[in-house]
């Protein structure tokens, strides 16, 4: 996971093996952008994964873990979840479309027609 060159090769081989039906639904641009997006997440990753795994192991095995590791211990996440539950569905759709457009998250070719 820490070798970006190996991750890039794996992503390329995975995208080459995608069925033609899926490839035509999503389009080549989607495949290229999703590869770049996933590869970009690994550029900032550290090669010291043992620090993270040790923290996760400690959080899971402790009887009283730190509130950061509790599933709903984050007040901001709790606030977002409450807002999502309260908002009507059509407003949530508008919000998600705006979020995808703002962050340029790749979308399937079929959804661009709407």
C-alpha positions as YAML, in Angstrom:
chain: A
units: angstrom
residues:
- id: 1
  name: UNK
  ca: [0.00, 0.00, 0.00]
- id: 2
  name: UNK
  ca: [2.91, 2.36, 0.43]
- id: 3
  name: UNK
  ca: [4.53, 1.78, -2.97]
- id: 4
  name: UNK
  ca: [2.73, 4.19, -5.32]
- id: 5
  name: UNK
  ca: [4.21, 2.64, -8.47]
- id: 6
  name: UNK
  ca: [2.84, -0.80, -7.60]
- id: 7
  name: UNK
  ca: [-0.54, 0.72, -6.73]
- id: 8
  name: UNK
  ca: [-0.65, 2.54, -10.09]
- id: 9
  name: UNK
  ca: [0.16, -0.70, -11.97]
- id: 10
  name: UNK
  ca: [-2.51, -2.58, -10.01]
- id: 11
  name: UNK
  ca: [-5.12, 0.11, -10.75]
- id: 12
  name: UNK
  ca: [-4.29, 0.06, -14.46]
- id: 13
  name: UNK
  ca: [-4.52, -3.73, -14.65]
- id: 14
  name: UNK
  ca: [-7.80, -3.71, -12.72]
- id: 15
  name: UNK
  ca: [-9.31, -1.11, -15.03]
- id: 16
  name: UNK
  ca: [-8.16, -3.07, -18.09]
- id: 17
  name: UNK
  ca: [-10.05, -6.13, -16.81]
- id: 18
  name: UNK
  ca: [-13.36, -4.27, -16.41]
- id: 19
  name: UNK
  ca: [-16.14, -5.71, -18.59]
- id: 20
  name: UNK
  ca: [-16.92, -3.86, -21.81]
- id: 21
  name: UNK
  ca: [-20.53, -3.27, -20.70]
- id: 22
  name: UNK
  ca: [-19.41, -1.51, -17.56]
- id: 23
  name: UNK
  ca: [-16.74, 0.39, -19.48]
- id: 24
  name: UNK
  ca: [-19.33, 1.64, -22.01]
- id: 25
  name: UNK
  ca: [-21.75, 2.65, -19.21]
- id: 26
  name: UNK
  ca: [-19.13, 4.65, -17.33]
- id: 27
  name: UNK
  ca: [-16.96, 5.80, -20.23]
- id: 28
  name: UNK
  ca: [-13.20, 6.00, -20.65]
- id: 29
  name: UNK
  ca: [-13.02, 9.41, -19.00]
- id: 30
  name: UNK
  ca: [-14.49, 7.94, -15.81]
- id: 31
  name: UNK
  ca: [-11.95, 5.13, -15.78]
- id: 32
  name: UNK
  ca: [-9.05, 7.56, -16.20]
- id: 33
  name: UNK
  ca: [-10.35, 10.00, -13.58]
- id: 34
  name: UNK
  ca: [-11.10, 7.31, -11.02]
- id: 35
  name: UNK
  ca: [-7.56, 5.93, -11.47]
- id: 36
  name: UNK
  ca: [-6.09, 9.39, -10.91]
- id: 37
  name: UNK
  ca: [-8.35, 10.00, -7.93]
- id: 38
  name: UNK
  ca: [-7.45, 6.71, -6.22]
- id: 39
  name: UNK
  ca: [-3.75, 7.09, -7.02]
- id: 40
  name: UNK
  ca: [-3.85, 10.62, -5.60]
- id: 41
  name: UNK
  ca: [-5.03, 9.33, -2.25]
- id: 42
  name: UNK
  ca: [-1.91, 7.19, -1.96]
- id: 43
  name: UNK
  ca: [0.47, 10.09, -2.67]
- id: 44
  name: UNK
  ca: [-0.10, 11.50, 0.80]
- id: 45
  name: UNK
  ca: [-0.01, 8.16, 2.60]
- id: 46
  name: UNK
  ca: [2.80, 7.34, 4.98]
- id: 47
  name: UNK
  ca: [4.93, 4.23, 4.80]
- id: 48
  name: UNK
  ca: [4.58, 3.84, 8.57]
- id: 49
  name: UNK
  ca: [1.41, 1.76, 8.57]
- id: 50
  name: UNK
  ca: [2.41, 0.06, 11.81]
- id: 51
  name: UNK
  ca: [1.58, 3.26, 13.72]
- id: 52
  name: UNK
  ca: [-1.97, 3.23, 12.37]
- id: 53
  name: UNK
  ca: [-2.52, -0.49, 12.88]
- id: 54
  name: UNK
  ca: [-1.19, -0.27, 16.44]
- id: 55
  name: UNK
  ca: [-3.60, 2.58, 17.20]
- id: 56
  name: UNK
  ca: [-6.53, 0.66, 15.70]
- id: 57
  name: UNK
  ca: [-5.60, -2.47, 17.63]
- id: 58
  name: UNK
  ca: [-5.38, -0.50, 20.86]
- id: 59
  name: UNK
  ca: [-8.72, 1.19, 20.21]
- id: 60
  name: UNK
  ca: [-10.48, -2.10, 19.50]
- id: 61
  name: UNK
  ca: [-8.94, -4.04, 22.36]
- id: 62
  name: UNK
  ca: [-9.29, -1.43, 25.10]
- id: 63
  name: UNK
  ca: [-12.18, -1.69, 27.47]
- id: 64
  name: UNK
  ca: [-12.65, 2.11, 27.51]
- id: 65
  name: UNK
  ca: [-11.31, 3.45, 24.17]
- id: 66
  name: UNK
  ca: [-10.62, 7.08, 23.46]
- id: 67
  name: UNK
  ca: [-13.80, 8.90, 22.29]
- id: 68
  name: UNK
  ca: [-12.15, 9.59, 18.93]
- id: 69
  name: UNK
  ca: [-12.37, 5.89, 18.10]
- id: 70
  name: UNK
  ca: [-16.01, 5.47, 19.11]
- id: 71
  name: UNK
  ca: [-18.32, 5.08, 16.09]
- id: 72
  name: UNK
  ca: [-20.43, 8.15, 16.81]
- id: 73
  name: UNK
  ca: [-18.06, 10.03, 19.10]
- id: 74
  name: UNK
  ca: [-17.49, 12.83, 16.60]
- id: 75
  name: UNK
  ca: [-20.02, 15.69, 17.10]
- id: 76
  name: UNK
  ca: [-19.55, 17.00, 13.54]
- id: 77
  name: UNK
  ca: [-20.36, 13.58, 12.09]
- id: 78
  name: UNK
  ca: [-23.37, 13.37, 14.38]
- id: 79
  name: UNK
  ca: [-24.57, 16.80, 13.19]
- id: 80
  name: UNK
  ca: [-24.16, 15.83, 9.53]
- id: 81
  name: UNK
  ca: [-26.07, 12.58, 10.11]
- id: 82
  name: UNK
  ca: [-28.94, 14.49, 11.78]
- id: 83
  name: UNK
  ca: [-29.10, 16.97, 8.88]
- id: 84
  name: UNK
  ca: [-29.19, 14.13, 6.35]
- id: 85
  name: UNK
  ca: [-32.08, 12.51, 8.20]
- id: 86
  name: UNK
  ca: [-34.05, 15.77, 8.39]
- id: 87
  name: UNK
  ca: [-33.54, 17.06, 4.81]
- id: 88
  name: UNK
  ca: [-36.09, 16.02, 2.19]
- id: 89
  name: UNK
  ca: [-34.81, 13.63, -0.47]
- id: 90
  name: UNK
  ca: [-34.83, 16.12, -3.36]
- id: 91
  name: UNK
  ca: [-32.70, 18.61, -1.39]
- id: 92
  name: UNK
  ca: [-30.26, 15.85, -0.55]
- id: 93
  name: UNK
  ca: [-30.00, 15.04, -4.28]
- id: 94
  name: UNK
  ca: [-29.23, 18.69, -5.06]
- id: 95
  name: UNK
  ca: [-26.64, 18.81, -2.28]
- id: 96
  name: UNK
  ca: [-24.93, 15.62, -3.46]
- id: 97
  name: UNK
  ca: [-24.86, 16.77, -7.09]
- id: 98
  name: UNK
  ca: [-23.29, 20.07, -5.98]
- id: 99
  name: UNK
  ca: [-20.74, 18.20, -3.85]
- id: 100
  name: UNK
  ca: [-19.82, 15.93, -6.77]
- id: 101
  name: UNK
  ca: [-19.50, 18.91, -9.11]
- id: 102
  name: UNK
  ca: [-17.44, 20.90, -6.62]
- id: 103
  name: UNK
  ca: [-15.00, 18.08, -5.93]
- id: 104
  name: UNK
  ca: [-15.15, 16.82, -9.55]
- id: 105
  name: UNK
  ca: [-15.96, 13.29, -8.51]
- id: 106
  name: UNK
  ca: [-16.25, 11.14, -11.65]
- id: 107
  name: UNK
  ca: [-19.77, 10.05, -12.55]
- id: 108
  name: UNK
  ca: [-21.00, 7.34, -14.92]
- id: 109
  name: UNK
  ca: [-21.66, 8.48, -18.50]
- id: 110
  name: UNK
  ca: [-25.36, 7.52, -18.25]
- id: 111
  name: UNK
  ca: [-25.96, 10.01, -15.42]
- id: 112
  name: UNK
  ca: [-24.53, 12.95, -17.38]
- id: 113
  name: UNK
  ca: [-27.53, 12.83, -19.72]
- id: 114
  name: UNK
  ca: [-29.95, 13.99, -16.99]
...
